[in-house]
Amino acid sequence: MKDEEYLILIGKNISRIRKEQGLTIKELGYRCDMEKTNLIPIEKGRINVTVGTLIKISKALTIDLKELFISDVSSS
Amino acid sequence: MKDEEYLILIGKNISRIRKEQGLTIKELGYRCDMEKTNLIPIEKGRINVTVGTLIKISKALTIDLKELFISDVSSS
DNA sequence: ACATTAGGTATGATATATCATACCTGATGT
DNA sequence: ACATCAGGTATGATATATCATACCTAATGT
């Protein structure tokens, strides 16, 4: 798996879980004190996000950090 | 688990796996094209490492990225 | 005594993640 | 027609991850 693919996977997981919880990007931003100008490219896998940021996001989504790295959510 | 603790955990996992493979920090640096001035604080959990860097490191150690997040290696 | 190696720190430079603001589009609602 | 909201892009500022170099200590080897 290529680096970019990993970042895209992480972004998709964030986006999927956020939507599953019925949250908008703005609401997620409130919860983890982050800007959408940063969250949107993270969900797209366009930027090389830091672990600290992923920790903030996973806390805001009340999930374990590991869940952001799982690769096949029933091959959606 | 606090943010800093997560980074320390990741660093300890890197350090442990590197040593298990008999690699020095310099050798790991060769493999993932990184400086020890960056690798050492990462192993200490002192800097907010990026996912891209963790991907490079996990490739150099021929492990899956997820392995860097496991929390209890027989509670060492 | 000297050289080498491993881990480690200090510091200045460079790249880039993140913030802050502004603006755009399409959808939804009144 | 207008307002609002969601996702999205552009851009300049700020913080900081990473690099590059230099230096230190302790251990090991000759």
XYZ file of C-alpha atoms (C1' of nucleotides) in Angstrom:
212
model
C 0.000 0.000 0.000
C 1.422 3.348 -1.032
C 1.847 6.271 1.336
C -0.794 8.372 -0.359
C -3.200 5.445 -0.251
C -2.711 5.152 3.487
C -3.529 8.812 3.992
C -6.567 8.472 1.761
C -7.689 5.432 3.752
C -7.374 7.339 7.023
C -9.290 10.245 5.561
C -12.068 7.997 4.330
C -12.354 6.382 7.741
C -12.660 9.770 9.407
C -15.272 10.894 6.901
C -17.236 7.656 7.164
C -17.309 7.572 10.958
C -18.173 11.266 11.152
C -21.141 10.735 8.835
C -22.192 7.612 10.705
C -22.462 9.830 13.771
C -24.430 12.436 11.860
C -21.791 15.108 12.302
C -20.872 17.876 9.886
C -17.290 18.899 9.359
C -18.004 22.092 11.243
C -19.342 20.150 14.218
C -16.343 17.872 14.196
C -14.220 21.010 14.081
C -15.930 22.343 17.207
C -15.308 19.104 19.036
C -11.624 18.852 18.306
C -10.931 22.565 18.052
C -9.822 22.445 14.454
C -10.571 24.362 11.282
C -12.457 22.889 8.346
C -9.713 24.227 6.097
C -7.585 21.600 7.714
C -10.178 18.894 8.261
C -11.391 18.806 4.675
C -7.988 18.026 3.129
C -7.367 15.520 5.905
C -10.566 13.680 4.982
C -9.416 13.762 1.371
C -6.009 12.378 2.314
C -4.299 15.368 0.769
C -2.109 16.368 3.667
C 0.361 14.497 5.789
C -1.579 14.705 9.030
C 0.211 14.444 12.359
C -0.529 11.795 14.961
C -1.520 14.503 17.437
C -4.223 15.661 15.056
C -5.491 12.118 14.553
C -5.658 11.718 18.324
C -7.775 14.870 18.617
C -10.071 13.648 15.855
C -10.447 10.151 17.303
C -11.295 11.627 20.692
C -13.891 13.900 19.091
C -15.400 10.839 17.427
C -15.051 8.819 20.651
C -13.273 6.028 18.860
C -9.910 4.391 19.321
C -7.073 5.770 17.243
C -6.531 2.327 15.715
C -9.930 2.448 14.065
C -8.659 5.094 11.685
C -6.250 2.575 10.149
C -8.586 -0.302 9.422
C -8.558 -1.081 5.760
C -11.704 -2.856 4.657
C -14.998 -1.585 5.948
C -16.794 -4.373 4.062
C -14.973 -3.211 0.934
C -17.247 -0.219 0.423
C -4.861 7.722 27.283
C -3.371 11.164 26.927
C -1.928 12.496 23.705
C 1.647 12.499 24.960
C 1.251 8.941 26.186
C 0.150 7.857 22.734
C 3.226 9.403 21.146
C 5.423 7.782 23.788
C 3.762 4.436 23.103
C 4.410 4.761 19.385
C 8.017 5.698 20.039
C 8.530 2.748 22.346
C 7.083 0.402 19.747
C 9.444 1.745 17.103
C 12.414 1.436 19.427
C 11.457 -2.052 20.554
C 10.884 -3.428 17.059
C 14.055 -1.787 15.771
C 16.086 -3.447 18.512
C 14.343 -6.774 17.971
C 15.625 -6.597 14.416
C 19.115 -5.696 15.598
C 19.108 -2.331 13.894
C 20.781 0.844 15.083
C 19.087 4.198 14.738
C 21.545 5.071 12.014
C 20.677 1.928 10.076
C 16.991 2.628 10.448
C 17.745 6.129 9.194
C 19.412 4.703 6.092
C 16.430 2.511 5.385
C 13.801 5.200 5.624
C 15.983 8.117 4.521
C 15.696 10.003 7.748
C 18.026 11.728 10.170
C 18.715 10.447 13.657
C 18.071 13.967 14.930
C 14.506 13.296 13.976
C 14.330 9.585 14.753
C 15.638 9.863 18.304
C 12.957 12.295 19.530
C 10.336 10.243 17.676
C 11.404 7.134 19.609
C 11.185 9.201 22.788
C 7.699 10.419 21.872
C 8.850 14.014 22.079
C 7.626 15.230 18.728
C 4.279 15.105 17.041
C 5.296 12.783 14.216
C 3.385 12.779 10.943
C 1.648 9.732 9.506
C 3.879 9.908 6.451
C 6.918 9.519 8.661
C 5.367 6.573 10.499
C 4.650 4.953 7.141
C 8.297 5.326 6.124
C 9.427 3.859 9.425
C 7.004 0.937 9.302
C 8.138 0.130 5.772
C 11.774 0.237 6.870
C 10.916 -2.191 9.664
C 8.771 -4.280 7.282
C 5.829 -4.155 9.651
C 2.275 -2.967 9.288
C 1.592 0.589 10.354
C -1.008 -0.661 12.845
C 1.687 -2.450 14.830
C 3.023 0.891 15.980
C -0.186 1.536 17.906
C -0.489 -1.672 19.891
C -0.500 -0.924 23.573
C 0.609 -3.886 25.623
C 3.603 -5.853 24.483
C 3.195 -8.257 27.400
C 3.168 -5.208 29.670
C 6.929 -4.762 29.505
C 46.255 6.328 24.030
C 43.504 6.491 20.089
C 39.575 5.420 16.946
C 35.069 4.003 16.304
C 30.335 3.411 17.231
C 25.800 4.183 19.442
C 22.826 7.153 21.532
C 21.991 11.784 22.530
C 21.639 17.229 22.494
C 21.907 22.115 20.345
C 21.056 25.065 16.692
C 19.874 27.266 12.416
C 17.589 26.344 7.906
C 13.770 24.558 5.223
C 9.392 22.399 4.371
C 4.884 22.011 5.535
C 0.847 21.260 8.917
C -2.400 24.089 10.864
C -4.871 28.487 11.524
C -7.636 32.517 10.049
C -10.112 34.820 6.848
C -12.458 35.310 2.656
C -14.955 33.560 -1.011
C -17.527 30.019 -4.116
C -21.085 26.343 -5.359
C -25.093 23.536 -4.774
C -28.819 22.216 -1.903
C -32.502 23.339 1.253
C -35.900 26.370 3.242
C -38.831 30.538 3.649
C -35.819 36.132 -4.465
C -33.302 35.664 -0.398
C -31.038 33.312 3.553
C -28.771 29.525 5.425
C -25.909 25.634 5.524
C -22.681 22.058 3.862
C -18.724 21.110 1.490
C -14.950 23.078 -0.867
C -10.888 26.237 -2.570
C -7.360 30.244 -2.196
C -4.170 32.696 0.379
C -1.231 34.681 3.833
C 0.383 33.961 8.678
C 2.155 31.035 12.332
C 3.784 26.866 14.468
C 6.467 23.061 14.150
C 8.257 18.624 11.803
C 12.215 17.459 9.499
C 16.960 18.259 7.776
C 21.948 19.309 8.185
C 25.729 20.057 10.758
C 28.322 20.068 14.835
C 29.370 18.426 19.159
C 29.138 15.370 23.562
C 29.337 10.966 26.472
C 29.910 6.140 27.369
C 31.196 1.826 25.642
C 34.067 -1.067 22.738
C 38.140 -2.280 20.196
C 42.986 -1.751 18.650
